[in-house]
mmCIF file of C-alpha atoms and ligand atoms in Angstrom:
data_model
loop_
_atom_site.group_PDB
_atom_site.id
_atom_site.type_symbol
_atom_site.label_atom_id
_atom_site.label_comp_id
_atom_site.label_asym_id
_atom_site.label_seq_id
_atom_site.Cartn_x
_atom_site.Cartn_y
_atom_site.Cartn_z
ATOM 1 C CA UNK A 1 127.692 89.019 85.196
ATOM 2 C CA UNK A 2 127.431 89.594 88.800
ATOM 3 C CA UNK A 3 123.740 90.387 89.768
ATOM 4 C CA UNK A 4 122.622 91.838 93.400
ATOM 5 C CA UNK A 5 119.962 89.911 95.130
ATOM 6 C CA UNK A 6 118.043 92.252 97.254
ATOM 7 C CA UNK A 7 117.356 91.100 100.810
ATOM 8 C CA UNK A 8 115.106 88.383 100.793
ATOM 9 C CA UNK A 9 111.438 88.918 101.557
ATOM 10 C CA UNK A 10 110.119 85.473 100.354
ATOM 11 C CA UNK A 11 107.166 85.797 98.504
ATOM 12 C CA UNK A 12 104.324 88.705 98.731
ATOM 13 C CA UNK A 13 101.048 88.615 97.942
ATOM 14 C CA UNK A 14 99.402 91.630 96.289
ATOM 15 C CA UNK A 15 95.721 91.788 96.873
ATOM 16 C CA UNK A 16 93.804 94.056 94.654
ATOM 17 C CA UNK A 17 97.140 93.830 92.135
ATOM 18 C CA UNK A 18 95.534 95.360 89.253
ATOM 19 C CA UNK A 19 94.274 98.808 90.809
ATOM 20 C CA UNK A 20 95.867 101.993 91.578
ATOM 21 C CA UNK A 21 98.288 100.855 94.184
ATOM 22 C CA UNK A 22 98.194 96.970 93.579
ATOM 23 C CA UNK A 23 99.667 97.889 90.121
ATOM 24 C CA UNK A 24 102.738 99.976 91.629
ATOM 25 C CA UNK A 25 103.499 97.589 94.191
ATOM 26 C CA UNK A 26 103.759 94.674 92.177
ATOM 27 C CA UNK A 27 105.771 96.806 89.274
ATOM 28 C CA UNK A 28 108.402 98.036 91.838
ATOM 29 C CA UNK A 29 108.850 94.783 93.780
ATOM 30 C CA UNK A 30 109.134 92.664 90.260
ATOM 31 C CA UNK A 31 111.731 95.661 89.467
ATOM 32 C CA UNK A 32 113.646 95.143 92.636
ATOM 33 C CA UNK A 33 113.677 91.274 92.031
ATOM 34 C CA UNK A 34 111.392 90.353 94.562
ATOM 35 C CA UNK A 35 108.945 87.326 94.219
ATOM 36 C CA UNK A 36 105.342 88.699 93.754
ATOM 37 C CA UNK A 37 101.959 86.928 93.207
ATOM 38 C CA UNK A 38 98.959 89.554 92.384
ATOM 39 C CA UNK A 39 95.718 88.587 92.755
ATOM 40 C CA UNK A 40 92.344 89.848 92.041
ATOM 41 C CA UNK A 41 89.032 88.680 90.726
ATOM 42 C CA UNK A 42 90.558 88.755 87.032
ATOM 43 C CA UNK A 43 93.998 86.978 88.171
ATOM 44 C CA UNK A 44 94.153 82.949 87.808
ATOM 45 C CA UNK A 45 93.453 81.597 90.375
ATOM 46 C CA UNK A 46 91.447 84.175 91.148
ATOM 47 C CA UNK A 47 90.788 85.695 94.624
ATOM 48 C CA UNK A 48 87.407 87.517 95.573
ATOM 49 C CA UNK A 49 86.457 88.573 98.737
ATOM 50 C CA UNK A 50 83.141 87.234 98.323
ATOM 51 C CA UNK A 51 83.884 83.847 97.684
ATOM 52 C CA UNK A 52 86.534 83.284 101.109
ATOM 53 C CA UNK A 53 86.965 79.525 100.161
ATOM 54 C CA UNK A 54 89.705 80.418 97.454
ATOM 55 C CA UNK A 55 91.739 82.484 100.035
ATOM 56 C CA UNK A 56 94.249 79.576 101.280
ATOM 57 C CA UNK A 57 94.963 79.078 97.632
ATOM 58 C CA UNK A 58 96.202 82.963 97.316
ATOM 59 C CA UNK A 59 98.284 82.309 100.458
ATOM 60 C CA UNK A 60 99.893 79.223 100.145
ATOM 61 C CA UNK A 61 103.814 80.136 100.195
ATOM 62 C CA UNK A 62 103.400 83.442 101.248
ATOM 63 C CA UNK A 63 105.282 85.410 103.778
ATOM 64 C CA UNK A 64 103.861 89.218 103.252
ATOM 65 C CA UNK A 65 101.045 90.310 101.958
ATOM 66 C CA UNK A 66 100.218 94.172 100.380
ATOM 67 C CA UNK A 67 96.821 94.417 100.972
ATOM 68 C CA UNK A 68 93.979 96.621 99.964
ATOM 69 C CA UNK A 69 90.056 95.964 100.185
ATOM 70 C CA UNK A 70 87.680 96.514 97.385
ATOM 71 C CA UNK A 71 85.895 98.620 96.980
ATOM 72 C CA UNK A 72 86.080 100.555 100.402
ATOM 73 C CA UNK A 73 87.417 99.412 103.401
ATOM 74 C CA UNK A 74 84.611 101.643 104.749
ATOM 75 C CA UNK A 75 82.047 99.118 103.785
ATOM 76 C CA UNK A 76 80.351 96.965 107.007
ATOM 77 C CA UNK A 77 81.330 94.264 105.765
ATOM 78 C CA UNK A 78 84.732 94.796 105.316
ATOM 79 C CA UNK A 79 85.680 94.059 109.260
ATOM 80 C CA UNK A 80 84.788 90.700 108.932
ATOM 81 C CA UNK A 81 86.355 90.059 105.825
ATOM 82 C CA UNK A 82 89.518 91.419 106.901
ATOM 83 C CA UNK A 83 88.998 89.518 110.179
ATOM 84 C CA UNK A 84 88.697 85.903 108.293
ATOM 85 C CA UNK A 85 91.245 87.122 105.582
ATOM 86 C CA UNK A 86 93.895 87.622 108.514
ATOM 87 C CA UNK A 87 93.135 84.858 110.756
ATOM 88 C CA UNK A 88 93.997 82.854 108.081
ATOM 89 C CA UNK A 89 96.897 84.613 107.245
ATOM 90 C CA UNK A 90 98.271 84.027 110.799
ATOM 91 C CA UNK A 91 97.630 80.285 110.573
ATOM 92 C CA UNK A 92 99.841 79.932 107.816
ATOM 93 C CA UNK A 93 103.184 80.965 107.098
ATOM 94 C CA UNK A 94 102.243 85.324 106.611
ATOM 95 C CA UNK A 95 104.922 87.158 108.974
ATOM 96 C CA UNK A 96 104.046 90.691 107.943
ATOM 97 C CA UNK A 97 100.736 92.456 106.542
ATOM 98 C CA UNK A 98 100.830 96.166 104.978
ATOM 99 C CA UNK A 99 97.330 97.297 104.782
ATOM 100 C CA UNK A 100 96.151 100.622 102.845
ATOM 101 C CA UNK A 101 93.345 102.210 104.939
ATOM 102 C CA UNK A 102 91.537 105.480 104.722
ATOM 103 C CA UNK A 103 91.722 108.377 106.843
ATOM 104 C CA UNK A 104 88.911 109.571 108.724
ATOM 105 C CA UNK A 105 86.607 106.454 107.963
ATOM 106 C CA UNK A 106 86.088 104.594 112.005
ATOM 107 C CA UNK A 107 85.089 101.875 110.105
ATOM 108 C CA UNK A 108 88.873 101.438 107.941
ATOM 109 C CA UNK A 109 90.158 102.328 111.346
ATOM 110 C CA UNK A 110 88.411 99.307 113.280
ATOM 111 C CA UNK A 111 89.580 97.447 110.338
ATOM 112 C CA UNK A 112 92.763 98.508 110.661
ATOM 113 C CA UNK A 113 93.079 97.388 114.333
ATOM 114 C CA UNK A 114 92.796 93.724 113.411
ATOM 115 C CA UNK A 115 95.385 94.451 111.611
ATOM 116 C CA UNK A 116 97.331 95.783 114.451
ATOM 117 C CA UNK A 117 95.923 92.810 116.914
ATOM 118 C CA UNK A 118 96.571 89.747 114.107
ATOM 119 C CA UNK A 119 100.357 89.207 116.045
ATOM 120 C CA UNK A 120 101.785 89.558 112.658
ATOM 121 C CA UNK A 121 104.357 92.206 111.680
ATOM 122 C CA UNK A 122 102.130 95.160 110.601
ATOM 123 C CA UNK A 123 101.930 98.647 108.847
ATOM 124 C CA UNK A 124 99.169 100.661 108.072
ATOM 125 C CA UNK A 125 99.306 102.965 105.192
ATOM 126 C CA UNK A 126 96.380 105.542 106.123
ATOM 127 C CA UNK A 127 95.796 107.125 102.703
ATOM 128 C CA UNK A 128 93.933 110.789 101.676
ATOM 129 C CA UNK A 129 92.114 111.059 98.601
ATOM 130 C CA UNK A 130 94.127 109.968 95.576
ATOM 131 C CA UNK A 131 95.480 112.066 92.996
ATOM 132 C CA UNK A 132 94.814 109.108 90.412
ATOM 133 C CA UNK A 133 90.992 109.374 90.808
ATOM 134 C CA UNK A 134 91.288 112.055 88.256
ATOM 135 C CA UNK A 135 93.491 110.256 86.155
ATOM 136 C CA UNK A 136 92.562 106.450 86.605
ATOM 137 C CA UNK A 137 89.383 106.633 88.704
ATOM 138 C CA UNK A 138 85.817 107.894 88.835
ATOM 139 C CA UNK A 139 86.451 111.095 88.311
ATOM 140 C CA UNK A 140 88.320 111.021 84.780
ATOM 141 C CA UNK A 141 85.027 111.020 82.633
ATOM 142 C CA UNK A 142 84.366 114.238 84.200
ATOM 143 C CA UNK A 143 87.576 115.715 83.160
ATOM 144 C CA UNK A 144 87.163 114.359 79.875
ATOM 145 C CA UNK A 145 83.698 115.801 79.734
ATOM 146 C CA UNK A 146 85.294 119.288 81.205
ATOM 147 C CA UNK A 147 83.060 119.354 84.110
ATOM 148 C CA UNK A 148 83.725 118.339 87.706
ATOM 149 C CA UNK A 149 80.222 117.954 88.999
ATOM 150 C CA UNK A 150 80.588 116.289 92.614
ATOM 151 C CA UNK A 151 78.777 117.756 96.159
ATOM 152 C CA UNK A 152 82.381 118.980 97.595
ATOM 153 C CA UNK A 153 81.655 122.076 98.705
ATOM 154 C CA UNK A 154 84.890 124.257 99.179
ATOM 155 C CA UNK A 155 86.378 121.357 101.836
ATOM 156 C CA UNK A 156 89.935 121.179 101.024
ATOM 157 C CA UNK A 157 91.639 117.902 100.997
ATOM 158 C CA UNK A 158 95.281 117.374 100.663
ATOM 159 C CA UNK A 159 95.216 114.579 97.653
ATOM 160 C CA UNK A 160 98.338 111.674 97.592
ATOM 161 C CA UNK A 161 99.583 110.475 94.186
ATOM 162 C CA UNK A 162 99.713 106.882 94.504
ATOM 163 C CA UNK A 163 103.219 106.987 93.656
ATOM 164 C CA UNK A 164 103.691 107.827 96.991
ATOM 165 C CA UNK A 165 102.032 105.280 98.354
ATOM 166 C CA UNK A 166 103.179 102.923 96.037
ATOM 167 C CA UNK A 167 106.943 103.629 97.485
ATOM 168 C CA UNK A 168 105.889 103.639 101.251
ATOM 169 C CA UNK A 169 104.234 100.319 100.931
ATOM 170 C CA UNK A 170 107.470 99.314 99.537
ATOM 171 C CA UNK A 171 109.490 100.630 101.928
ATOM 172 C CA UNK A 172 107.728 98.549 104.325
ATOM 173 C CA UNK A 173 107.810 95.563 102.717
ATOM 174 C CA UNK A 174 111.553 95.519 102.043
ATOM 175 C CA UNK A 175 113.061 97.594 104.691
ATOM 176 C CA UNK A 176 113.601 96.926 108.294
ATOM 177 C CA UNK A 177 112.135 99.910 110.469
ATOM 178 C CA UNK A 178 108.572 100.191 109.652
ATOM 179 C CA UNK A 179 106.921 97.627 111.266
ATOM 180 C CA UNK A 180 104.018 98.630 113.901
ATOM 181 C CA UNK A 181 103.978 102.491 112.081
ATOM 182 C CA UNK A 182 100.742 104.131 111.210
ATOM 183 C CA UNK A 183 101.819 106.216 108.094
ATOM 184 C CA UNK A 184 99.196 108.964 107.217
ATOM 185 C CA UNK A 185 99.711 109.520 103.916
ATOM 186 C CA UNK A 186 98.559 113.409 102.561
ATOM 187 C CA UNK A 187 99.758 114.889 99.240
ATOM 188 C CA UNK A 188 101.797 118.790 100.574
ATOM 189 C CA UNK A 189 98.833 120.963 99.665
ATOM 190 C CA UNK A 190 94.827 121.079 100.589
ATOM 191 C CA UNK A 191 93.487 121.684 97.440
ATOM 192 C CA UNK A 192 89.181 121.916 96.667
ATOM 193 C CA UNK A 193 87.281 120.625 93.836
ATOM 194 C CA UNK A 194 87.601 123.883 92.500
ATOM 195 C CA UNK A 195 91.691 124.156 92.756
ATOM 196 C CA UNK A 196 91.597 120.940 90.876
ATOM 197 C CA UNK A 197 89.706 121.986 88.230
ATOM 198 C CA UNK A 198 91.883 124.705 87.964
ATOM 199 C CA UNK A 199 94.984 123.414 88.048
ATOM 200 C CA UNK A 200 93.734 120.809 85.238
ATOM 201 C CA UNK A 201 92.482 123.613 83.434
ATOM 202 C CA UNK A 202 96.122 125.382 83.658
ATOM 203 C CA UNK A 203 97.478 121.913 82.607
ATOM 204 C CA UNK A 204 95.406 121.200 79.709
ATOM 205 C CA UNK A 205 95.080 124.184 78.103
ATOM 206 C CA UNK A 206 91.193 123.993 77.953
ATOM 207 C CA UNK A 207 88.319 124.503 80.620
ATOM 208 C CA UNK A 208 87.939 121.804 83.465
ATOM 209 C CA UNK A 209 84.967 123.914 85.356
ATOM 210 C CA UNK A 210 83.694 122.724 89.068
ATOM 211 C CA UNK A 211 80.107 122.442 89.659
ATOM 212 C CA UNK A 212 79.065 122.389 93.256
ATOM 213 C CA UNK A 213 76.568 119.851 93.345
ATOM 214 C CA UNK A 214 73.199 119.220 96.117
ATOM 215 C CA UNK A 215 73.695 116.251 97.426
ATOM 216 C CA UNK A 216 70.253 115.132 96.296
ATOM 217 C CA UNK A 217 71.101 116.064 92.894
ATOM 218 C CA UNK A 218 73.908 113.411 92.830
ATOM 219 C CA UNK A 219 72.255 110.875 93.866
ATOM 220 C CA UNK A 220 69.526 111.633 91.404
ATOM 221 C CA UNK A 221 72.421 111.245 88.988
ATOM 222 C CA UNK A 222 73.807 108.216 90.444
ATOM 223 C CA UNK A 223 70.401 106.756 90.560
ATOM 224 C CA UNK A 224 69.772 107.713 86.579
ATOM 225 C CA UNK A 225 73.321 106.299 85.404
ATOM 226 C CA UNK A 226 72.131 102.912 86.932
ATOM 227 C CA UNK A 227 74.878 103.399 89.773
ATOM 228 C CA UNK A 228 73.587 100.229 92.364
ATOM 229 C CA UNK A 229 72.678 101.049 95.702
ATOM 230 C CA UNK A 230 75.563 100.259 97.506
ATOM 231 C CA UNK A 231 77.694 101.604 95.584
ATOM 232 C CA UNK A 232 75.509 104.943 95.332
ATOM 233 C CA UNK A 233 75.592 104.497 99.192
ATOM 234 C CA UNK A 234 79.169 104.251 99.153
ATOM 235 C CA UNK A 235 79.706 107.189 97.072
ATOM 236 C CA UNK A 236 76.906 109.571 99.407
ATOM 237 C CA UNK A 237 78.982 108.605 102.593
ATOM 238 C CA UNK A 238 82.684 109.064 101.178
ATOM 239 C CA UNK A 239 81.272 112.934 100.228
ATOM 240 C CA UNK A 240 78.927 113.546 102.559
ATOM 241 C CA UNK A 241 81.012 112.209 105.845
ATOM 242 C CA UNK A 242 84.617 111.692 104.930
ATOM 243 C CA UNK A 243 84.884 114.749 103.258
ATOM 244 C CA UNK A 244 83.280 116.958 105.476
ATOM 245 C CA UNK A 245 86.432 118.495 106.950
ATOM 246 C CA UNK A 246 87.862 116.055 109.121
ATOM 247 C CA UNK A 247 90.648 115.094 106.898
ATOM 248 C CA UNK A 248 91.311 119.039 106.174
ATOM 249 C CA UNK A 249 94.868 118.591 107.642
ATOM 250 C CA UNK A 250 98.356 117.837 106.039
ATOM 251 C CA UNK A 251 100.653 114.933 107.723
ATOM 252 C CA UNK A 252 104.064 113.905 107.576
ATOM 253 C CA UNK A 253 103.504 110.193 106.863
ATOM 254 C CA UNK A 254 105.180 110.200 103.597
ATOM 255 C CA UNK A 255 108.295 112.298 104.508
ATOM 256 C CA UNK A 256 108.278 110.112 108.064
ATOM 257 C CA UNK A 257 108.703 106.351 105.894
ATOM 258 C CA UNK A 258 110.414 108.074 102.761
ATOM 259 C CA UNK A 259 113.020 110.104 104.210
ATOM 260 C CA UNK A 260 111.631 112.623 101.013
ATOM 261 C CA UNK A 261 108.489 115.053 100.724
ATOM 262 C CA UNK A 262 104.830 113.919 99.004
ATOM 263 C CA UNK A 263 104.471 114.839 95.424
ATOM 264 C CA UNK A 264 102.502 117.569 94.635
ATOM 265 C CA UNK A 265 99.029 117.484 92.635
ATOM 266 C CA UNK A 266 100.667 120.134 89.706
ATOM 267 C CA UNK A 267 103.915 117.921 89.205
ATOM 268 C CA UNK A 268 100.937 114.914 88.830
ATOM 269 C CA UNK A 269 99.301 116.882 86.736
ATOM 270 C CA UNK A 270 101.937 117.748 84.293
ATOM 271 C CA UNK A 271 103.269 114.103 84.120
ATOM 272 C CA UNK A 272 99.748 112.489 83.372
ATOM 273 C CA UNK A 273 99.533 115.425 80.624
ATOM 274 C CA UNK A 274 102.349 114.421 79.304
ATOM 275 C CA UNK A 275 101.155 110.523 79.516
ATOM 276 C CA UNK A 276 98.223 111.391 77.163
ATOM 277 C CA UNK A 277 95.919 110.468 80.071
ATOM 278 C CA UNK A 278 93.456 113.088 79.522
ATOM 279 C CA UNK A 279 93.000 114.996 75.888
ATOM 280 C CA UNK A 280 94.258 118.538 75.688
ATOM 281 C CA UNK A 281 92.852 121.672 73.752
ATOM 282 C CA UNK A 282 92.995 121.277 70.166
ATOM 283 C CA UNK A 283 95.936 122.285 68.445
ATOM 284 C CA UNK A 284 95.700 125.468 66.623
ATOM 285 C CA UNK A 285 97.652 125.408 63.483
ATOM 286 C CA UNK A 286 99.712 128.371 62.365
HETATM 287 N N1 NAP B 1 90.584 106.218 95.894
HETATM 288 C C1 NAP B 1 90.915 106.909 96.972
HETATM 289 O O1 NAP B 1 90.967 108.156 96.950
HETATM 290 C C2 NAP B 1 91.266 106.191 98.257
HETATM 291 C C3 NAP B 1 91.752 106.915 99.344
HETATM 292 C C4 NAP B 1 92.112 106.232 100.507
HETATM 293 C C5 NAP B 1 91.982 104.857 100.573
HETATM 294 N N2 NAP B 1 91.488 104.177 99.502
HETATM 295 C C6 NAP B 1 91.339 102.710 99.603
HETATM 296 O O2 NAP B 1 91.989 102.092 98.541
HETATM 297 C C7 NAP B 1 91.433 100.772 98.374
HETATM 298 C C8 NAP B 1 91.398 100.434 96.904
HETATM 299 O O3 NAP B 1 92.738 100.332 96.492
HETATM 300 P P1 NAP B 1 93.215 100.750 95.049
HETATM 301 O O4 NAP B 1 92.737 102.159 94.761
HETATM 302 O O5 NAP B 1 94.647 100.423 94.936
HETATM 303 O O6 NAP B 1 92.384 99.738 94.132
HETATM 304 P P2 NAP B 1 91.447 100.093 92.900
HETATM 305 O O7 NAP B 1 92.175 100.895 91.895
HETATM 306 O O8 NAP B 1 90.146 100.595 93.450
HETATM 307 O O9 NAP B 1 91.254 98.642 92.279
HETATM 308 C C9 NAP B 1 90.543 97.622 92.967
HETATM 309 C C10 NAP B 1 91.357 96.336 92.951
HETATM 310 O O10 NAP B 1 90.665 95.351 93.696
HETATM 311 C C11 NAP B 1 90.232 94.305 92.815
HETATM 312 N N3 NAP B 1 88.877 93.933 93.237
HETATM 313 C C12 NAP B 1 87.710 94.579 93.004
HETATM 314 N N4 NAP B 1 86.694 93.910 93.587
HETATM 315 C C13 NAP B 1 87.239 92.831 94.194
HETATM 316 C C14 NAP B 1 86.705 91.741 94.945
HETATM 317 N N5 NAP B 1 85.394 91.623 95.191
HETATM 318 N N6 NAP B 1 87.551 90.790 95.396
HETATM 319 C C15 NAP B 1 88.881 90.878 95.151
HETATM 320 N N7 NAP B 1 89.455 91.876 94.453
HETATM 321 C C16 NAP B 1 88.630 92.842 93.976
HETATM 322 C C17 NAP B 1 90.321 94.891 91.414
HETATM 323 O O11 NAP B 1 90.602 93.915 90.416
HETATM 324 P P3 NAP B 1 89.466 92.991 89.752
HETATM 325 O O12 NAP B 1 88.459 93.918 89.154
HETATM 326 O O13 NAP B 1 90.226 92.170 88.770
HETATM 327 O O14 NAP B 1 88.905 92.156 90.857
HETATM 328 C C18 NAP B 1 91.547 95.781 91.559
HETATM 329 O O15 NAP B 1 92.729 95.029 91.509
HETATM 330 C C19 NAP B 1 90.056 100.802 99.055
HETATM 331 O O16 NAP B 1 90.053 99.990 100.211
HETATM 332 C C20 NAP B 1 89.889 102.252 99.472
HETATM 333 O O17 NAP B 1 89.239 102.360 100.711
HETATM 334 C C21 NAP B 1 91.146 104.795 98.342
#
């Protein structure tokens, strides 16, 4: 049986290859026939960002590298993390880096241009909020619990399925074309808090309310579930800051790389349903 080899890429390293995006990468390239190694704290050998000495390891052999930075590449230390991580990269056989950033966040941005400076290949995948955060993230306790207690306000944000992401990253890893692009990712609608709770609601068949909360009263509540500091921190700025409006804008980045519009939140939605991801109403019997 005749078998068709897709274009060679060499081998890519997935950093962060068990989350959200890592996952999809990894899945789609390994589909496609592509050689992948995925690495994470949890992978053998394992790579942390805190311990920079088992970096070279991770790259040995590599030619591209998918990479995303836990937890935030908003974080102060993340620059010079990035800044060691590719340095490295460049002495050593990397040609191309695809890096997932955030929008609105100067520091992912200033991250981003070392990136862009490295003299590798590059693209930057500038993501919105992720659909998945509902689904796979911090948020799905609350929908399990019914209530979506967050301090949002009423800012819309146009939420990406990491799908989406998942295919653009691929695109750029495979295809010719999409080196030196900025792709700003958005999902096709702004949606609030308070859409999403009702769109879940609509979904599940039960109520998913949305309580606006102080922003003293979540870190209160951060502070009681034993959330540490930086991570409370984290949490404070990525409301109080990145979602303050700024990001309150659809873009084009997915139809741009894709050739094909961004899913939208309700098909998302329906799918996860249908995954079991969240429980539904209970059954009434006739
Ligand atoms: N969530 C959003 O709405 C959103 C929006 C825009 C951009 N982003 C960006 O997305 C990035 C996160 O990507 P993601 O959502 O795909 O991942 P994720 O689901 O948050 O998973 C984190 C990944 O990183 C690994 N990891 C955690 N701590 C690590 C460490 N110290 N050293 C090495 N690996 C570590 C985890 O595996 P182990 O636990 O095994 O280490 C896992 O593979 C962040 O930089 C964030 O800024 C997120």
């Amino acid at each position: 049986m005749t078998r068709t080899h897709p274009a060679q890429t060499g081998l890519t390293l997935i950093v962060g290859a068990s989350g959200k995006t890592g996952r999809r990468v990894a899945d789609r390239l390994t589909d496609r026939g592509h050689s992948v190694r995925g690495v994470s704290r949890s992978s053998h050998p394992a790579f942390d960002w805190n311990r920079p000495e088992g970096w070279a390891q991770a790259l040995d052999g590599v030619s591209q590298v998918y990479l995303t930075y836990s937890p935030d590449l908003a974080l102060p230390q993340a620059r010079s993390d990035i800044r060691r991580f590719v340095d490295l990269a460049a002495t050593m056989d990397v040609a191309r880096i695809v890096l997932l950033s955030g929008r609105g966040e100067p520091d992912a941005q200033a991250c981003e241009r070392i990136v862009q400076h490295s003299g590798l290949d590059w693209t930057i995948v500038r993501a919105s909020w992720f659909n998945q955060n509902f689904s796979e993230g911090a948020f799905h306790p609350m929908i399990e619990a019914g209530v979506l207690a967050l301090p949002a306000g009423q800012t819309p944000e146009p939420f990406i399925d990491v799908d989406d992401i998942a295919d653009v990253a691929v695109a750029a890893l495979t295809e010719p074309g999409h080196s030196g692009e900025v792709y700003e990712v958005t999902g096709p609608r702004l949606l609030t808090f308070a859409d999403i709770a009702e769109e879940l609601s609509t979904v599940l068949g039960r109520r998913v309310s949305y309580i606006d909360l102080p922003r003293q009263a979540f870190l209160d509540a951060l502070a009681d579930e034993g959330v540490p500091e930086p991570m409370a921190g984290l949490l404070d700025y990525l409301f109080a800051t990145v979602l303050d409006g700024r990001n309150a804008k659809l873009t084009d980045g997915v139809q741009r790389a894709l050739g094909r519009p961004p899913k939208d939140f309700r098909d998302f939605a329906r799918e996860s349903a249908d995954q079991e991801v969240w429980s539904r109403a209970p059954r009434v019997e006739a």
